[in-house]
PDB file of C-alpha atoms in Angstrom:
ATOM      1  CA  MET A   1      31.400 -41.269 -34.128  1.00 45.00           C
ATOM      2  CA  SER A   2      30.866 -43.179 -30.895  1.00 43.00           C
ATOM      3  CA  LEU A   3      27.958 -42.413 -28.626  1.00 41.00           C
ATOM      4  CA  PRO A   4      30.137 -40.942 -25.854  1.00 43.00           C
ATOM      5  CA  ASN A   5      31.824 -38.631 -28.363  1.00 45.00           C
ATOM      6  CA  MET A   6      28.456 -37.559 -29.769  1.00 42.00           C
ATOM      7  CA  ARG A   7      27.214 -36.784 -26.269  1.00 43.00           C
ATOM      8  CA  GLY A   8      30.391 -34.856 -25.510  1.00 44.00           C
ATOM      9  CA  GLY A   9      30.055 -32.909 -28.754  1.00 43.00           C
ATOM     10  CA  ALA A  10      26.453 -32.011 -27.938  1.00 41.00           C
ATOM     11  CA  VAL A  11      27.450 -30.815 -24.472  1.00 41.00           C
ATOM     12  CA  LEU A  12      30.299 -28.797 -25.934  1.00 40.00           C
ATOM     13  CA  ALA A  13      28.038 -27.219 -28.553  1.00 41.00           C
ATOM     14  CA  ALA A  14      25.463 -26.299 -25.929  1.00 41.00           C
ATOM     15  CA  SER A  15      28.245 -24.922 -23.765  1.00 41.00           C
ATOM     16  CA  VAL A  16      29.642 -22.775 -26.566  1.00 41.00           C
ATOM     17  CA  VAL A  17      26.175 -21.398 -27.360  1.00 41.00           C
ATOM     18  CA  GLY A  18      25.473 -20.794 -23.683  1.00 41.00           C
ATOM     19  CA  PHE A  19      28.817 -19.073 -23.184  1.00 39.00           C
ATOM     20  CA  PHE A  20      28.296 -16.571 -25.983  1.00 38.00           C
ATOM     21  CA  LEU A  21      24.611 -16.023 -25.211  1.00 39.00           C
ATOM     22  CA  PHE A  22      25.613 -15.260 -21.658  1.00 40.00           C
ATOM     23  CA  LEU A  23      28.068 -12.653 -22.940  1.00 38.00           C
ATOM     24  CA  ALA A  24      25.376 -11.184 -25.196  1.00 38.00           C
ATOM     25  CA  ALA A  25      22.895 -10.946 -22.339  1.00 36.00           C
ATOM     26  CA  GLY A  26      25.509  -9.317 -20.129  1.00 36.00           C
ATOM     27  CA  ALA A  27      26.409  -6.763 -22.784  1.00 35.00           C
ATOM     28  CA  ARG A  28      22.817  -5.551 -23.152  1.00 36.00           C
ATOM     29  CA  ALA A  29      22.090  -5.394 -19.436  1.00 36.00           C
ATOM     30  CA  GLN A  30      22.411  -1.602 -19.663  1.00 50.00           C
ATOM     31  CA  GLY A  31      19.354  -1.608 -21.941  1.00 77.00           C
ATOM     32  CA  VAL A  32      17.743   1.348 -23.616  1.00 89.00           C
ATOM     33  CA  SER A  33      16.927   4.738 -22.132  1.00 93.00           C
ATOM     34  CA  VAL A  34      13.401   5.971 -22.923  1.00 95.00           C
ATOM     35  CA  ALA A  35      12.186   9.548 -22.454  1.00 96.00           C
ATOM     36  CA  PRO A  36       9.726  10.751 -21.372  1.00 95.00           C
ATOM     37  CA  SER A  37       8.878   8.186 -18.708  1.00 93.00           C
ATOM     38  CA  ARG A  38       5.133   8.898 -19.033  1.00 93.00           C
ATOM     39  CA  ILE A  39       3.019  10.167 -21.943  1.00 94.00           C
ATOM     40  CA  LEU A  40      -0.242  12.108 -21.577  1.00 93.00           C
ATOM     41  CA  LEU A  41      -2.131  13.056 -24.749  1.00 93.00           C
ATOM     42  CA  ASP A  42      -5.218  15.193 -24.159  1.00 89.00           C
ATOM     43  CA  GLY A  43      -7.125  18.047 -25.764  1.00 75.00           C
ATOM     44  CA  ARG A  44      -4.077  20.289 -25.738  1.00 77.00           C
ATOM     45  CA  THR A  45      -1.567  17.702 -26.971  1.00 85.00           C
ATOM     46  CA  ARG A  46      -2.411  15.245 -29.758  1.00 91.00           C
ATOM     47  CA  SER A  47       1.081  14.034 -30.638  1.00 95.00           C
ATOM     48  CA  ALA A  48       4.284  13.129 -28.846  1.00 96.00           C
ATOM     49  CA  THR A  49       7.877  12.217 -29.594  1.00 97.00           C
ATOM     50  CA  VAL A  50       9.597   9.465 -27.614  1.00 97.00           C
ATOM     51  CA  PHE A  51      13.400   9.409 -27.547  1.00 97.00           C
ATOM     52  CA  LEU A  52      15.243   6.088 -27.393  1.00 97.00           C
ATOM     53  CA  SER A  53      18.951   5.949 -26.513  1.00 96.00           C
ATOM     54  CA  ASN A  54      21.086   2.823 -26.729  1.00 94.00           C
ATOM     55  CA  ARG A  55      23.294   2.874 -23.631  1.00 90.00           C
ATOM     56  CA  GLY A  56      25.057  -0.361 -24.514  1.00 88.00           C
ATOM     57  CA  ASP A  57      28.320  -0.975 -26.343  1.00 89.00           C
ATOM     58  CA  ARG A  58      26.888  -2.699 -29.436  1.00 90.00           C
ATOM     59  CA  THR A  59      24.200  -2.114 -32.048  1.00 93.00           C
ATOM     60  CA  GLU A  60      20.769  -3.243 -30.846  1.00 92.00           C
ATOM     61  CA  THR A  61      17.412  -3.854 -32.490  1.00 94.00           C
ATOM     62  CA  TYR A  62      14.179  -2.959 -30.680  1.00 95.00           C
ATOM     63  CA  ARG A  63      10.540  -3.752 -31.393  1.00 95.00           C
ATOM     64  CA  ILE A  64       7.992  -1.023 -30.561  1.00 96.00           C
ATOM     65  CA  SER A  65       4.398  -1.921 -29.656  1.00 96.00           C
ATOM     66  CA  LEU A  66       1.423  -0.911 -27.513  1.00 95.00           C
ATOM     67  CA  VAL A  67       0.584  -3.298 -24.675  1.00 93.00           C
ATOM     68  CA  PRO A  68      -2.690  -3.328 -22.671  1.00 92.00           C
ATOM     69  CA  MET A  69      -1.972  -3.523 -18.931  1.00 92.00           C
ATOM     70  CA  ILE A  70      -4.178  -4.063 -15.881  1.00 91.00           C
ATOM     71  CA  MET A  71      -3.257  -2.811 -12.403  1.00 92.00           C
ATOM     72  CA  ARG A  72      -3.730  -5.191  -9.488  1.00 93.00           C
ATOM     73  CA  GLN A  73      -4.982  -4.113  -6.078  1.00 94.00           C
ATOM     74  CA  ASP A  74      -1.404  -3.952  -4.753  1.00 94.00           C
ATOM     75  CA  GLY A  75      -0.326  -1.657  -7.611  1.00 94.00           C
ATOM     76  CA  ALA A  76       1.494  -4.263  -9.700  1.00 94.00           C
ATOM     77  CA  LEU A  77       0.917  -4.091 -13.464  1.00 92.00           C
ATOM     78  CA  VAL A  78       0.224  -7.233 -15.492  1.00 91.00           C
ATOM     79  CA  ARG A  79      -0.603  -7.796 -19.142  1.00 90.00           C
ATOM     80  CA  ALA A  80      -4.325  -7.918 -19.828  1.00 87.00           C
ATOM     81  CA  ASP A  81      -5.641 -11.110 -21.372  1.00 82.00           C
ATOM     82  CA  SER A  82      -8.542 -11.353 -23.811  1.00 69.00           C
ATOM     83  CA  THR A  83     -11.077 -11.771 -20.997  1.00 64.00           C
ATOM     84  CA  GLN A  84     -10.065  -8.371 -19.503  1.00 67.00           C
ATOM     85  CA  TYR A  85     -10.284  -6.239 -22.656  1.00 66.00           C
ATOM     86  CA  ASP A  86     -13.785  -5.042 -21.814  1.00 68.00           C
ATOM     87  CA  GLN A  87     -12.718  -3.866 -18.332  1.00 67.00           C
ATOM     88  CA  ALA A  88     -10.855  -0.785 -19.569  1.00 73.00           C
ATOM     89  CA  ALA A  89     -10.614   1.377 -22.686  1.00 86.00           C
ATOM     90  CA  PHE A  90      -7.237   0.462 -24.167  1.00 88.00           C
ATOM     91  CA  ALA A  91      -5.462   2.820 -26.553  1.00 89.00           C
ATOM     92  CA  GLU A  92      -4.371   0.558 -29.425  1.00 87.00           C
ATOM     93  CA  ASP A  93      -7.183   1.788 -31.695  1.00 86.00           C
ATOM     94  CA  VAL A  94      -6.744   5.514 -31.030  1.00 92.00           C
ATOM     95  CA  VAL A  95      -2.965   5.906 -31.342  1.00 95.00           C
ATOM     96  CA  ARG A  96      -0.763   5.578 -34.406  1.00 95.00           C
ATOM     97  CA  TYR A  97       2.974   5.191 -33.909  1.00 96.00           C
ATOM     98  CA  SER A  98       6.026   4.873 -36.112  1.00 97.00           C
ATOM     99  CA  PRO A  99       8.456   3.214 -36.559  1.00 97.00           C
ATOM    100  CA  ARG A 100       7.656  -0.193 -35.089  1.00 96.00           C
ATOM    101  CA  ARG A 101      11.165  -1.590 -35.333  1.00 96.00           C
ATOM    102  CA  VAL A 102      14.403   0.327 -34.903  1.00 95.00           C
ATOM    103  CA  VAL A 103      18.111  -0.460 -35.108  1.00 95.00           C
ATOM    104  CA  ILE A 104      20.205   1.797 -32.864  1.00 95.00           C
ATOM    105  CA  PRO A 105      24.025   1.770 -32.858  1.00 95.00           C
ATOM    106  CA  ALA A 106      25.962   1.836 -29.603  1.00 93.00           C
ATOM    107  CA  GLY A 107      25.576   5.273 -28.043  1.00 93.00           C
ATOM    108  CA  GLY A 108      23.054   6.247 -30.707  1.00 96.00           C
ATOM    109  CA  SER A 109      19.448   7.423 -30.496  1.00 96.00           C
ATOM    110  CA  GLN A 110      16.139   7.123 -32.328  1.00 96.00           C
ATOM    111  CA  THR A 111      12.761   8.854 -32.119  1.00 97.00           C
ATOM    112  CA  VAL A 112       9.300   7.286 -32.156  1.00 97.00           C
ATOM    113  CA  ARG A 113       6.327   9.442 -33.131  1.00 97.00           C
ATOM    114  CA  LEU A 114       2.865   9.018 -31.594  1.00 97.00           C
ATOM    115  CA  LEU A 115      -0.310  10.544 -33.029  1.00 96.00           C
ATOM    116  CA  VAL A 116      -3.837  10.431 -31.609  1.00 95.00           C
ATOM    117  CA  ARG A 117      -6.718   9.662 -33.971  1.00 90.00           C
ATOM    118  CA  ARG A 118     -10.340  10.021 -32.948  1.00 85.00           C
ATOM    119  CA  PRO A 119     -12.467   6.919 -33.591  1.00 80.00           C
ATOM    120  CA  HIS A 120     -14.928   7.390 -36.445  1.00 76.00           C
ATOM    121  CA  ASP A 121     -17.147   4.441 -35.581  1.00 71.00           C
ATOM    122  CA  ARG A 122     -18.276   5.615 -32.131  1.00 73.00           C
ATOM    123  CA  GLU A 123     -18.693   8.660 -29.906  1.00 80.00           C
ATOM    124  CA  VAL A 124     -15.965   8.813 -27.270  1.00 80.00           C
ATOM    125  CA  GLY A 125     -17.302  11.701 -25.132  1.00 85.00           C
ATOM    126  CA  ASP A 126     -15.295  12.262 -21.954  1.00 89.00           C
ATOM    127  CA  THR A 127     -13.174   9.130 -22.112  1.00 91.00           C
ATOM    128  CA  GLU A 128      -9.695   8.008 -21.171  1.00 93.00           C
ATOM    129  CA  PHE A 129      -7.798   5.340 -23.126  1.00 93.00           C
ATOM    130  CA  ARG A 130      -4.702   3.634 -21.762  1.00 93.00           C
ATOM    131  CA  ALA A 131      -1.825   1.459 -22.876  1.00 94.00           C
ATOM    132  CA  HIS A 132       1.880   1.021 -22.228  1.00 95.00           C
ATOM    133  CA  LEU A 133       4.434   1.734 -24.930  1.00 96.00           C
ATOM    134  CA  SER A 134       6.695  -1.325 -25.052  1.00 95.00           C
ATOM    135  CA  VAL A 135      10.332  -1.072 -26.191  1.00 95.00           C
ATOM    136  CA  ARG A 136      11.659  -4.639 -26.341  1.00 93.00           C
ATOM    137  CA  SER A 137      15.145  -5.664 -27.398  1.00 91.00           C
ATOM    138  CA  ILE A 138      15.410  -8.334 -30.096  1.00 89.00           C
ATOM    139  CA  PRO A 139      18.194 -10.785 -29.148  1.00 82.00           C
ATOM    140  CA  THR A 140      21.120 -11.114 -31.541  1.00 70.00           C
ATOM    141  CA  VAL A 141      21.962 -14.653 -32.686  1.00 61.00           C
ATOM    142  CA  PRO A 142      25.699 -15.430 -32.217  1.00 56.00           C
ATOM    143  CA  ARG A 143      27.719 -15.564 -35.436  1.00 54.00           C
ATOM    144  CA  LEU A 144      28.977 -18.924 -36.715  1.00 53.00           C
ATOM    145  CA  GLU A 145      32.596 -18.051 -36.000  1.00 55.00           C
ATOM    146  CA  GLU A 146      31.613 -17.272 -32.403  1.00 50.00           C
ATOM    147  CA  LEU A 147      29.973 -20.668 -32.021  1.00 51.00           C
ATOM    148  CA  GLU A 148      33.119 -22.349 -33.381  1.00 55.00           C
ATOM    149  CA  THR A 149      35.408 -20.556 -30.943  1.00 57.00           C
ATOM    150  CA  PRO A 150      36.602 -23.045 -28.284  1.00 59.00           C
ATOM    151  CA  LEU A 151      35.789 -22.461 -24.636  1.00 54.00           C
ATOM    152  CA  PRO A 152      38.545 -21.850 -22.104  1.00 58.00           C
ATOM    153  CA  GLU A 153      40.092 -25.169 -21.091  1.00 58.00           C
ATOM    154  CA  ASN A 154      39.790 -24.532 -17.348  1.00 58.00           C
ATOM    155  CA  ILE A 155      35.953 -24.683 -17.259  1.00 53.00           C
ATOM    156  CA  PRO A 156      34.896 -27.969 -15.570  1.00 57.00           C
ATOM    157  CA  GLU A 157      32.700 -30.155 -17.747  1.00 54.00           C
ATOM    158  CA  ASP A 158      29.937 -30.294 -15.117  1.00 57.00           C
ATOM    159  CA  GLN A 159      29.600 -26.496 -15.283  1.00 54.00           C
ATOM    160  CA  PHE A 160      28.678 -26.353 -18.975  1.00 49.00           C
ATOM    161  CA  VAL A 161      25.289 -24.646 -18.950  1.00 51.00           C
ATOM    162  CA  ALA A 162      23.298 -23.221 -21.853  1.00 53.00           C
ATOM    163  CA  VAL A 163      22.039 -19.760 -20.900  1.00 50.00           C
ATOM    164  CA  PRO A 164      19.031 -18.372 -22.868  1.00 55.00           C
ATOM    165  CA  VAL A 165      19.249 -14.917 -24.394  1.00 59.00           C
ATOM    166  CA  ALA A 166      17.463 -12.277 -22.319  1.00 68.00           C
ATOM    167  CA  SER A 167      15.060  -9.894 -24.024  1.00 78.00           C
ATOM    168  CA  VAL A 168      14.935  -6.595 -22.130  1.00 84.00           C
ATOM    169  CA  GLU A 169      11.647  -4.651 -22.168  1.00 90.00           C
ATOM    170  CA  THR A 170      10.929  -1.089 -21.087  1.00 93.00           C
ATOM    171  CA  LEU A 171       7.303  -0.043 -20.524  1.00 94.00           C
ATOM    172  CA  VAL A 172       6.140   3.593 -20.622  1.00 95.00           C
ATOM    173  CA  PRO A 173       2.586   4.510 -19.481  1.00 95.00           C
ATOM    174  CA  LEU A 174       0.513   6.098 -22.253  1.00 95.00           C
ATOM    175  CA  VAL A 175      -2.739   7.905 -21.424  1.00 95.00           C
ATOM    176  CA  VAL A 176      -5.066   9.411 -24.054  1.00 95.00           C
ATOM    177  CA  ARG A 177      -7.989  11.620 -23.000  1.00 93.00           C
ATOM    178  CA  PHE A 178     -10.879  12.905 -25.100  1.00 92.00           C
ATOM    179  CA  GLY A 179     -13.078  15.648 -23.700  1.00 90.00           C
ATOM    180  CA  LYS A 180     -12.682  16.306 -19.988  1.00 90.00           C
ATOM    181  CA  PRO A 181     -12.962  13.039 -18.055  1.00 92.00           C
ATOM    182  CA  ASP A 182     -13.231  13.751 -14.355  1.00 92.00           C
ATOM    183  CA  ALA A 183     -12.064  11.947 -11.225  1.00 94.00           C
ATOM    184  CA  THR A 184     -12.126  12.248  -7.455  1.00 95.00           C
ATOM    185  CA  VAL A 185      -9.790  10.679  -4.922  1.00 96.00           C
ATOM    186  CA  SER A 186      -9.929   9.845  -1.233  1.00 97.00           C
ATOM    187  CA  ILE A 187      -7.794   8.078   1.370  1.00 97.00           C
ATOM    188  CA  VAL A 188      -9.790   5.490   3.287  1.00 96.00           C
ATOM    189  CA  GLU A 189      -9.219   3.333   6.353  1.00 93.00           C
ATOM    190  CA  PRO A 190      -5.748   4.507   7.424  1.00 94.00           C
ATOM    191  CA  HIS A 191      -4.423   2.302  10.226  1.00 93.00           C
ATOM    192  CA  LEU A 192      -1.176   1.301  11.913  1.00 90.00           C
ATOM    193  CA  ILE A 193      -0.227  -2.354  12.102  1.00 87.00           C
ATOM    194  CA  LYS A 194       2.774  -4.492  12.896  1.00 84.00           C
ATOM    195  CA  ALA A 195       4.334  -5.863   9.736  1.00 80.00           C
ATOM    196  CA  ASP A 196       5.733  -9.382   9.476  1.00 80.00           C
ATOM    197  CA  ASP A 197       9.159  -8.127  10.620  1.00 79.00           C
ATOM    198  CA  GLY A 198       7.595  -6.674  13.776  1.00 81.00           C
ATOM    199  CA  GLN A 199       8.049  -3.065  12.668  1.00 85.00           C
ATOM    200  CA  PRO A 200       5.163  -0.576  12.474  1.00 89.00           C
ATOM    201  CA  ALA A 201       3.570  -0.112   9.072  1.00 92.00           C
ATOM    202  CA  LEU A 202       0.894   2.223   7.764  1.00 93.00           C
ATOM    203  CA  GLY A 203      -1.928   0.710   5.760  1.00 95.00           C
ATOM    204  CA  PHE A 204      -4.620   2.508   3.751  1.00 97.00           C
ATOM    205  CA  ASP A 205      -6.461   2.491   0.425  1.00 97.00           C
ATOM    206  CA  LEU A 206      -6.323   5.164  -2.247  1.00 98.00           C
ATOM    207  CA  GLN A 207      -9.832   5.268  -3.685  1.00 97.00           C
ATOM    208  CA  ARG A 208     -10.843   6.623  -7.106  1.00 96.00           C
ATOM    209  CA  THR A 209     -14.148   7.504  -8.745  1.00 95.00           C
ATOM    210  CA  GLY A 210     -14.803   8.954 -12.192  1.00 94.00           C
ATOM    211  CA  GLU A 211     -13.732   8.352 -15.782  1.00 92.00           C
ATOM    212  CA  ARG A 212      -9.967   8.783 -15.604  1.00 93.00           C
ATOM    213  CA  SER A 213      -6.852   7.518 -13.874  1.00 94.00           C
ATOM    214  CA  LEU A 214      -4.903   9.230 -11.100  1.00 95.00           C
ATOM    215  CA  TYR A 215      -1.203  10.069 -11.113  1.00 95.00           C
ATOM    216  CA  GLY A 216       0.667  12.099  -8.534  1.00 95.00           C
ATOM    217  CA  GLN A 217       2.810  12.070  -5.420  1.00 96.00           C
ATOM    218  CA  LEU A 218       2.198  10.622  -1.978  1.00 97.00           C
ATOM    219  CA  THR A 219       3.571  12.023   1.277  1.00 97.00           C
ATOM    220  CA  VAL A 220       3.397  10.547   4.780  1.00 97.00           C
ATOM    221  CA  THR A 221       4.462  12.777   7.679  1.00 96.00           C
ATOM    222  CA  HIS A 222       4.627  12.444  11.479  1.00 94.00           C
ATOM    223  CA  VAL A 223       3.646  15.579  13.411  1.00 94.00           C
ATOM    224  CA  ASP A 224       4.536  15.596  17.119  1.00 91.00           C
ATOM    225  CA  PRO A 225       2.508  17.547  19.731  1.00 91.00           C
ATOM    226  CA  SER A 226       4.799  20.577  19.346  1.00 92.00           C
ATOM    227  CA  GLY A 227       4.183  20.685  15.581  1.00 92.00           C
ATOM    228  CA  LEU A 228       7.567  19.273  14.525  1.00 93.00           C
ATOM    229  CA  GLU A 229       7.181  17.418  11.212  1.00 95.00           C
ATOM    230  CA  THR A 230       9.220  14.327  10.314  1.00 94.00           C
ATOM    231  CA  PRO A 231       8.906  12.856   6.806  1.00 95.00           C
ATOM    232  CA  LEU A 232       8.095   9.138   6.875  1.00 95.00           C
ATOM    233  CA  TYR A 233       7.580   8.506   3.162  1.00 95.00           C
ATOM    234  CA  PHE A 234       7.609  10.331  -0.156  1.00 96.00           C
ATOM    235  CA  GLY A 235       6.670   8.670  -3.427  1.00 96.00           C
ATOM    236  CA  ARG A 236       6.614  10.126  -6.937  1.00 94.00           C
ATOM    237  CA  GLY A 237       4.721   8.680  -9.863  1.00 93.00           C
ATOM    238  CA  ILE A 238       1.976   7.079  -7.782  1.00 96.00           C
ATOM    239  CA  ALA A 239      -0.689   5.815 -10.199  1.00 96.00           C
ATOM    240  CA  LEU A 240      -4.174   4.393  -9.866  1.00 96.00           C
ATOM    241  CA  TYR A 241      -5.339   3.299 -13.307  1.00 94.00           C
ATOM    242  CA  THR A 242      -8.845   2.730 -14.586  1.00 91.00           C
ATOM    243  CA  PRO A 243     -10.897   0.655 -14.160  1.00 90.00           C
ATOM    244  CA  ASN A 244      -9.572   0.017 -10.628  1.00 92.00           C
ATOM    245  CA  PRO A 245     -11.612   1.793  -7.927  1.00 94.00           C
ATOM    246  CA  SER A 246      -8.841   1.504  -5.326  1.00 96.00           C
ATOM    247  CA  ARG A 247      -5.228   0.614  -4.634  1.00 97.00           C
ATOM    248  CA  SER A 248      -3.905  -0.694  -1.316  1.00 97.00           C
ATOM    249  CA  PHE A 249      -0.750   0.615   0.345  1.00 97.00           C
ATOM    250  CA  ARG A 250       1.379  -0.711   3.179  1.00 94.00           C
ATOM    251  CA  ILE A 251       4.296   1.579   4.063  1.00 93.00           C
ATOM    252  CA  SER A 252       6.975   0.884   6.674  1.00 90.00           C
ATOM    253  CA  VAL A 253       7.132   3.794   9.138  1.00 89.00           C
ATOM    254  CA  GLY A 254       8.996   2.374  12.124  1.00 81.00           C
ATOM    255  CA  ASP A 255      12.588   3.319  11.265  1.00 77.00           C
ATOM    256  CA  ARG A 256      12.437   7.126  11.431  1.00 78.00           C
ATOM    257  CA  GLY A 257      13.190   7.606  15.126  1.00 82.00           C
ATOM    258  CA  VAL A 258       9.807   9.071  16.091  1.00 87.00           C
ATOM    259  CA  ASP A 259       7.256   8.066  18.706  1.00 87.00           C
ATOM    260  CA  LEU A 260       4.294   6.902  16.626  1.00 86.00           C
ATOM    261  CA  THR A 261       2.027   6.736  19.686  1.00 83.00           C
ATOM    262  CA  ASN A 262       2.463  10.467  20.280  1.00 87.00           C
ATOM    263  CA  GLY A 263       1.261  13.121  17.829  1.00 89.00           C
ATOM    264  CA  ARG A 264      -0.376  12.238  14.526  1.00 93.00           C
ATOM    265  CA  ILE A 265       0.404  10.884  11.071  1.00 95.00           C
ATOM    266  CA  THR A 266      -0.771  12.784   7.998  1.00 96.00           C
ATOM    267  CA  ILE A 267      -1.231  11.268   4.531  1.00 97.00           C
ATOM    268  CA  ASP A 268      -1.393  13.505   1.469  1.00 98.00           C
ATOM    269  CA  PHE A 269      -1.937  12.574  -2.178  1.00 97.00           C
ATOM    270  CA  VAL A 270      -1.613  15.396  -4.726  1.00 96.00           C
ATOM    271  CA  GLU A 271      -1.924  14.989  -8.478  1.00 94.00           C
ATOM    272  CA  THR A 272       0.934  16.395 -10.506  1.00 89.00           C
ATOM    273  CA  GLU A 273       0.385  18.375 -13.694  1.00 82.00           C
ATOM    274  CA  ASP A 274       1.163  15.371 -15.900  1.00 76.00           C
ATOM    275  CA  GLY A 275      -1.627  13.462 -14.186  1.00 71.00           C
ATOM    276  CA  GLY A 276      -4.369  16.072 -14.377  1.00 73.00           C
ATOM    277  CA  GLY A 277      -3.324  18.318 -11.538  1.00 71.00           C
ATOM    278  CA  ASP A 278      -6.694  18.934  -9.929  1.00 82.00           C
ATOM    279  CA  CYS A 279      -7.200  15.963  -7.564  1.00 93.00           C
ATOM    280  CA  GLU A 280      -5.936  15.684  -4.017  1.00 95.00           C
ATOM    281  CA  ALA A 281      -6.778  13.818  -0.842  1.00 97.00           C
ATOM    282  CA  HIS A 282      -5.716  14.192   2.778  1.00 97.00           C
ATOM    283  CA  ALA A 283      -6.115  12.053   5.879  1.00 96.00           C
ATOM    284  CA  ALA A 284      -4.772  12.056   9.445  1.00 94.00           C
ATOM    285  CA  LEU A 285      -4.245   9.209  11.879  1.00 91.00           C
ATOM    286  CA  ALA A 286      -4.295   9.880  15.615  1.00 85.00           C
ATOM    287  CA  PRO A 287      -2.054   7.910  18.042  1.00 67.00           C
ATOM    288  CA  GLN A 288      -3.170   4.345  18.624  1.00 61.00           C
ATOM    289  CA  VAL A 289      -1.911   1.025  19.901  1.00 51.00           C
ATOM    290  CA  LEU A 290      -0.291  -0.993  17.144  1.00 52.00           C
ATOM    291  CA  SER A 291      -2.024  -4.270  16.381  1.00 47.00           C
ATOM    292  CA  ARG A 292      -1.075  -7.060  14.024  1.00 44.00           C
ATOM    293  CA  LYS A 293      -3.618  -7.499  11.284  1.00 45.00           C
TER     294      LYS A 293
END
C-alpha cells in the first residue's frame, strides 16, 4: 500500500471511530438520575438506599465509588489530593456500599445500599465525616461492525475528527455524623458593590464554627420604607462544608426594579432539616452608595 493510501486509511479509520464515539456520547447525554440528591446518616439513620435510573435509550454500565471533595472559598467543589486528606474527616472508612458496578438497561433502575460502620481503631466522639457518592458511566467501545460501516460520502475530508468518548459523572453529597457535632453560623461583612457589568451586586461571607457542615437555604430581600418586601434571591441547597470556616457570596441584585439606595436589604440563612435544622443567621444592610471593589 502506498504512503498516501495508508495515510488516507488512517484518517478514515479515525473518522469512523470518531463518528460512532460521537453518536455514543450523544446518546448518553441524558445520563443517570440519582435519588436522593443528598444523603445524611446520623444517630437516627445508619443506612440509606440510593436509586439509580437510566434515562437513556441504551443499556449503560456505571461505576460506584466514594470521592473525597474539598470546597473552595467561592463554593466550588474539587477533588481532594493526598496533601489535603488531613484537612477533613472523609467518609471512605466509615461507610460500606454495594454494589460497586451496575449494568442498567434503558429505562431501568438499580439500587445502591449504604451502611455506616463505627471505626474500631479510634474514638470518633462528636464527629462528622464527608464524601461524595460518585456514579460514573463506563463508556461502551463501538462494535467491530460499527467501525467497518462506511461514513456518509458527503462529509468533507478536512472535517474528519476523532471525538473521545465522554464519561458522565453524577456526585451526591454524603454526610455521616457520630454523636452530636455542633455548629454556629453568621453572615459577615455584607456590602453592595458594582459588578464587572456595572450592575449592583451584594457581597458577604457565610461563616461557620464547630464540628459539622452547614446546609440550608439563603434568602435576600429588599424592604422599602413602607415595609413592602421584594425578593432579590432565593437559593436552596446552600452548603458550607468542613473544614472551611467561610464561603464567599456575590449575588446580582440590580435587575429587580427596586431602589437599592432606599430601604434596606435583609439576608437570611436557615438550615433545613436535612442539614441539621438548628442553625440560622440574619443580617441587614442599610442604604449606601454603591462602590466598585
